């Protein structure tokens, strides 16, 4: 089982790696839910962090319907991530009906190859999640990050379990949203997930809690 930690600055990435995280989702601006990090941050993390780094490709906060100019920015960011040898990208593009924008998603994935692609929690805004999974697979994504259409993965564990059953080995369904040491065992039992996503934030420091990460790693390694 794998534990991915969302990191919003270099210090967070160092903490996550030191605590035993398997992978980092690198972004900036926690209050916006994560946007594309500055190029300098990606460069620094890739030069000093040894565990895999997946980079958020999201030009702004808010919805996931993007203008042509915003999509151009996303393509530029993907090219930069590829040049810096990131292991993956994280994004989601919807159309005006909150369905998968298959054309644009497939275009970014083609541009990013051989980097893996994660469809982020834009998934939780789509009306028909089971149809969306099939469309996301068709686009070429390797993972879906989801809270099961609820505010937290624990509350959405029923849907996550069903998504994992339907997806089989075609794509990884990764629970995220309120994942902590106190509930990760229950999530494993309820969903059968093999990868988990958490910010593991200490609300006082707004940095990942090293002990929280270590405890989650201990639990999923049992």
Coordinates of C-alpha atoms in Angstrom, one line a residue:
X1 CA 0.0 0.0 0.0
X2 CA 1.1 3.5 -0.8
X3 CA 0.8 6.8 1.1
X4 CA 0.8 10.1 -0.9
X5 CA 1.2 13.4 0.9
X6 CA 0.0 16.7 -0.5
X7 CA 2.7 19.3 -0.1
X8 CA 2.4 23.0 -0.5
X9 CA 6.0 24.1 -0.1
X10 CA 9.5 22.7 0.0
X11 CA 9.6 22.3 3.8
X12 CA 6.4 20.2 3.6
X13 CA 8.1 18.0 1.0
X14 CA 11.1 17.4 3.2
X15 CA 8.9 16.5 6.1
X16 CA 6.9 14.1 4.1
X17 CA 9.9 12.3 2.7
X18 CA 11.6 12.1 6.1
X19 CA 8.5 10.7 7.6
X20 CA 8.3 7.9 5.1
X21 CA 5.7 9.1 2.5
X22 CA 5.8 7.1 -0.7
X23 CA 5.0 9.9 -3.0
X24 CA 4.3 13.7 -3.0
X25 CA 1.6 15.6 -4.7
X26 CA 3.2 19.0 -5.1
X27 CA 1.1 22.2 -5.3
X28 CA 0.7 25.6 -3.8
X29 CA -2.0 27.6 -2.1
X30 CA -3.8 25.3 0.4
X31 CA -6.7 27.8 0.8
X32 CA -7.5 27.3 -2.9
X33 CA -7.4 23.6 -2.7
X34 CA -4.0 23.5 -4.5
X35 CA -2.9 25.1 -7.8
X36 CA 0.2 24.7 -10.0
X37 CA 3.3 25.4 -8.0
X38 CA 5.9 27.9 -9.2
X39 CA 8.6 26.5 -11.5
X40 CA 11.3 27.3 -9.0
X41 CA 9.6 25.1 -6.3
X42 CA 9.2 22.2 -8.7
X43 CA 12.9 22.5 -9.6
X44 CA 14.0 22.6 -5.9
X45 CA 11.8 19.7 -4.9
X46 CA 13.0 17.5 -7.9
X47 CA 16.6 18.3 -7.2
X48 CA 16.5 17.5 -3.4
X49 CA 13.6 15.0 -2.9
X50 CA 14.2 11.4 -3.9
X51 CA 10.6 10.0 -3.7
X52 CA 8.3 10.4 -6.7
X53 CA 6.7 13.8 -7.3
X54 CA 3.3 14.3 -8.9
X55 CA 2.7 18.0 -9.8
X56 CA -0.7 19.7 -9.7
X57 CA -1.7 21.3 -13.0
X58 CA -4.4 23.8 -12.1
X59 CA -4.0 27.4 -13.2
X60 CA -6.4 28.8 -10.5
X61 CA -8.8 27.9 -7.8
X62 CA -12.6 27.6 -8.4
X63 CA -14.2 25.4 -10.9
X64 CA -12.6 23.0 -13.4
X65 CA -13.9 24.5 -16.7
X66 CA -11.0 26.4 -18.3
X67 CA -10.7 29.1 -21.0
X68 CA -8.4 28.6 -24.0
X69 CA -5.8 30.8 -22.4
X70 CA -5.9 28.8 -19.1
X71 CA -5.6 25.6 -21.1
X72 CA -2.5 27.0 -22.8
X73 CA -1.0 27.7 -19.4
X74 CA -1.8 24.1 -18.4
X75 CA 0.0 22.8 -21.4
X76 CA 3.0 24.9 -20.7
X77 CA 3.1 23.7 -17.1
X78 CA 2.9 20.1 -18.3
X79 CA 5.9 20.6 -20.6
X80 CA 7.9 22.1 -17.7
X81 CA 7.1 19.2 -15.5
X82 CA 8.2 16.8 -18.2
X83 CA 11.5 18.7 -18.6
X84 CA 12.1 18.5 -14.9
X85 CA 11.5 14.8 -14.8
X86 CA 8.5 14.8 -12.5
X87 CA 7.0 11.4 -12.2
X88 CA 3.4 12.5 -12.8
X89 CA 0.9 15.2 -13.2
X90 CA -2.4 15.8 -11.4
X91 CA -5.3 17.6 -13.1
X92 CA -9.0 17.4 -14.1
X93 CA -10.8 19.3 -16.8
X94 CA -14.6 19.4 -17.1
X95 CA -16.9 20.8 -19.7
X96 CA -19.8 23.2 -19.1
X97 CA -22.1 20.2 -18.1
X98 CA -19.5 19.1 -15.4
X99 CA -18.6 16.1 -17.5
X100 CA -15.1 15.0 -18.4
X101 CA -13.6 17.2 -21.1
X102 CA -12.2 14.1 -22.9
X103 CA -10.5 16.0 -25.7
X104 CA -8.5 18.4 -23.5
X105 CA -7.7 15.7 -20.9
X106 CA -6.4 13.3 -23.6
X107 CA -4.4 16.2 -25.1
X108 CA -2.6 16.9 -21.9
X109 CA -1.9 13.2 -21.2
X110 CA -0.4 12.8 -24.7
X111 CA 1.8 15.9 -24.1
X112 CA 2.9 14.5 -20.7
X113 CA 3.8 11.0 -21.7
X114 CA 5.5 9.0 -20.3
X115 CA 4.5 10.8 -17.0
X116 CA 1.5 9.2 -15.3
X117 CA -1.7 11.3 -14.9
X118 CA -4.0 11.5 -11.9
X119 CA -7.6 12.8 -12.3
X120 CA -8.1 14.9 -9.1
X121 CA -11.1 15.7 -7.1
X122 CA -12.9 17.5 -9.9
X123 CA -14.2 13.9 -10.1
X124 CA -16.4 14.6 -7.1
X125 CA -18.2 17.4 -8.9
X126 CA -19.5 15.1 -11.7
X127 CA -23.1 14.0 -11.9
X128 CA -22.5 10.4 -13.0
X129 CA -19.3 9.1 -11.3
X130 CA -19.6 5.6 -12.7
X131 CA -19.8 6.8 -16.3
X132 CA -17.0 9.3 -15.5
X133 CA -14.7 6.5 -14.5
X134 CA -15.0 4.9 -17.9
X135 CA -14.4 8.2 -19.6
X136 CA -11.3 8.9 -17.5
X137 CA -9.9 5.4 -18.2
X138 CA -10.5 6.1 -21.9
X139 CA -8.5 9.3 -21.7
X140 CA -5.5 7.4 -20.3
X141 CA -5.3 8.4 -16.7
X142 CA -3.7 6.0 -14.2
X143 CA -5.4 7.2 -11.0
X144 CA -8.5 8.9 -9.7
X145 CA -8.3 10.9 -6.5
X146 CA -11.8 11.0 -4.8
X147 CA -13.6 11.4 -1.6
X148 CA -16.5 9.4 -3.0
X149 CA -18.7 12.5 -3.7
X150 CA -18.8 13.4 0.0
X151 CA -16.9 16.0 2.1
X152 CA -14.5 13.3 3.3
X153 CA -13.3 9.9 2.1
X154 CA -14.7 8.3 5.2
X155 CA -18.2 9.6 4.4
X156 CA -17.8 8.6 0.8
X157 CA -16.3 5.1 1.5
X158 CA -19.4 3.3 0.1
X159 CA -19.0 4.9 -3.3
X160 CA -15.2 4.5 -3.2
X161 CA -15.6 0.8 -2.6
X162 CA -18.0 0.5 -5.5
X163 CA -15.7 2.5 -7.8
X164 CA -12.8 0.2 -6.9
X165 CA -14.9 -2.9 -7.7
X166 CA -16.0 -1.5 -11.0
X167 CA -12.6 -0.2 -12.0
X168 CA -10.8 -3.5 -11.2
X169 CA -7.2 -3.3 -12.4
X170 CA -7.9 -0.7 -15.1
X171 CA -7.2 2.3 -13.0
X172 CA -6.3 3.1 -9.3
X173 CA -9.0 4.7 -7.2
X174 CA -7.2 6.6 -4.4
X175 CA -9.2 7.9 -1.4
X176 CA -8.4 11.4 -0.3
X177 CA -10.2 14.0 1.9
X178 CA -9.8 13.9 5.6
X179 CA -7.6 10.8 5.6
X180 CA -5.8 10.5 8.9
X181 CA -4.2 7.8 11.1
X182 CA -7.5 7.6 13.1
X183 CA -9.5 6.5 10.1
X184 CA -7.2 4.9 7.6
X185 CA -7.7 1.4 9.0
X186 CA -11.4 1.8 8.6
X187 CA -10.9 3.1 5.0
X188 CA -8.8 0.1 4.1
X189 CA -11.5 -2.3 5.4
X190 CA -14.4 -0.5 3.9
X191 CA -12.9 0.2 0.4
X192 CA -10.1 -2.2 -0.3
X193 CA -8.0 0.7 -1.6
X194 CA -4.3 0.2 -2.0
X195 CA -3.2 3.9 -2.3
X196 CA -4.2 6.8 0.0
X197 CA -3.8 10.6 -0.2
X198 CA -3.5 12.9 2.8
X199 CA -2.2 16.4 3.6
X200 CA -1.6 15.2 7.2
X201 CA -1.7 18.8 8.2
X202 CA -0.9 20.2 11.6
X203 CA -3.4 23.1 11.7
X204 CA -1.1 25.1 14.0
X205 CA 2.0 25.0 11.7
X206 CA 0.1 24.3 8.4
X207 CA 2.8 21.8 7.7
X208 CA 2.5 18.0 7.5
X209 CA 2.6 16.3 10.9
X210 CA 5.6 13.9 10.8
X211 CA 4.1 11.7 13.5
X212 CA 0.8 11.5 11.7
X213 CA 2.5 10.4 8.5
X214 CA 4.6 7.8 10.4
X215 CA 1.5 6.4 12.1
X216 CA -0.4 6.1 8.8
X217 CA 2.6 4.4 7.2
X218 CA 2.7 2.0 10.1
X219 CA -0.9 1.1 9.8
X220 CA -0.9 0.5 6.0
X221 CA 2.3 -1.5 6.3
X222 CA 0.8 -4.1 8.7

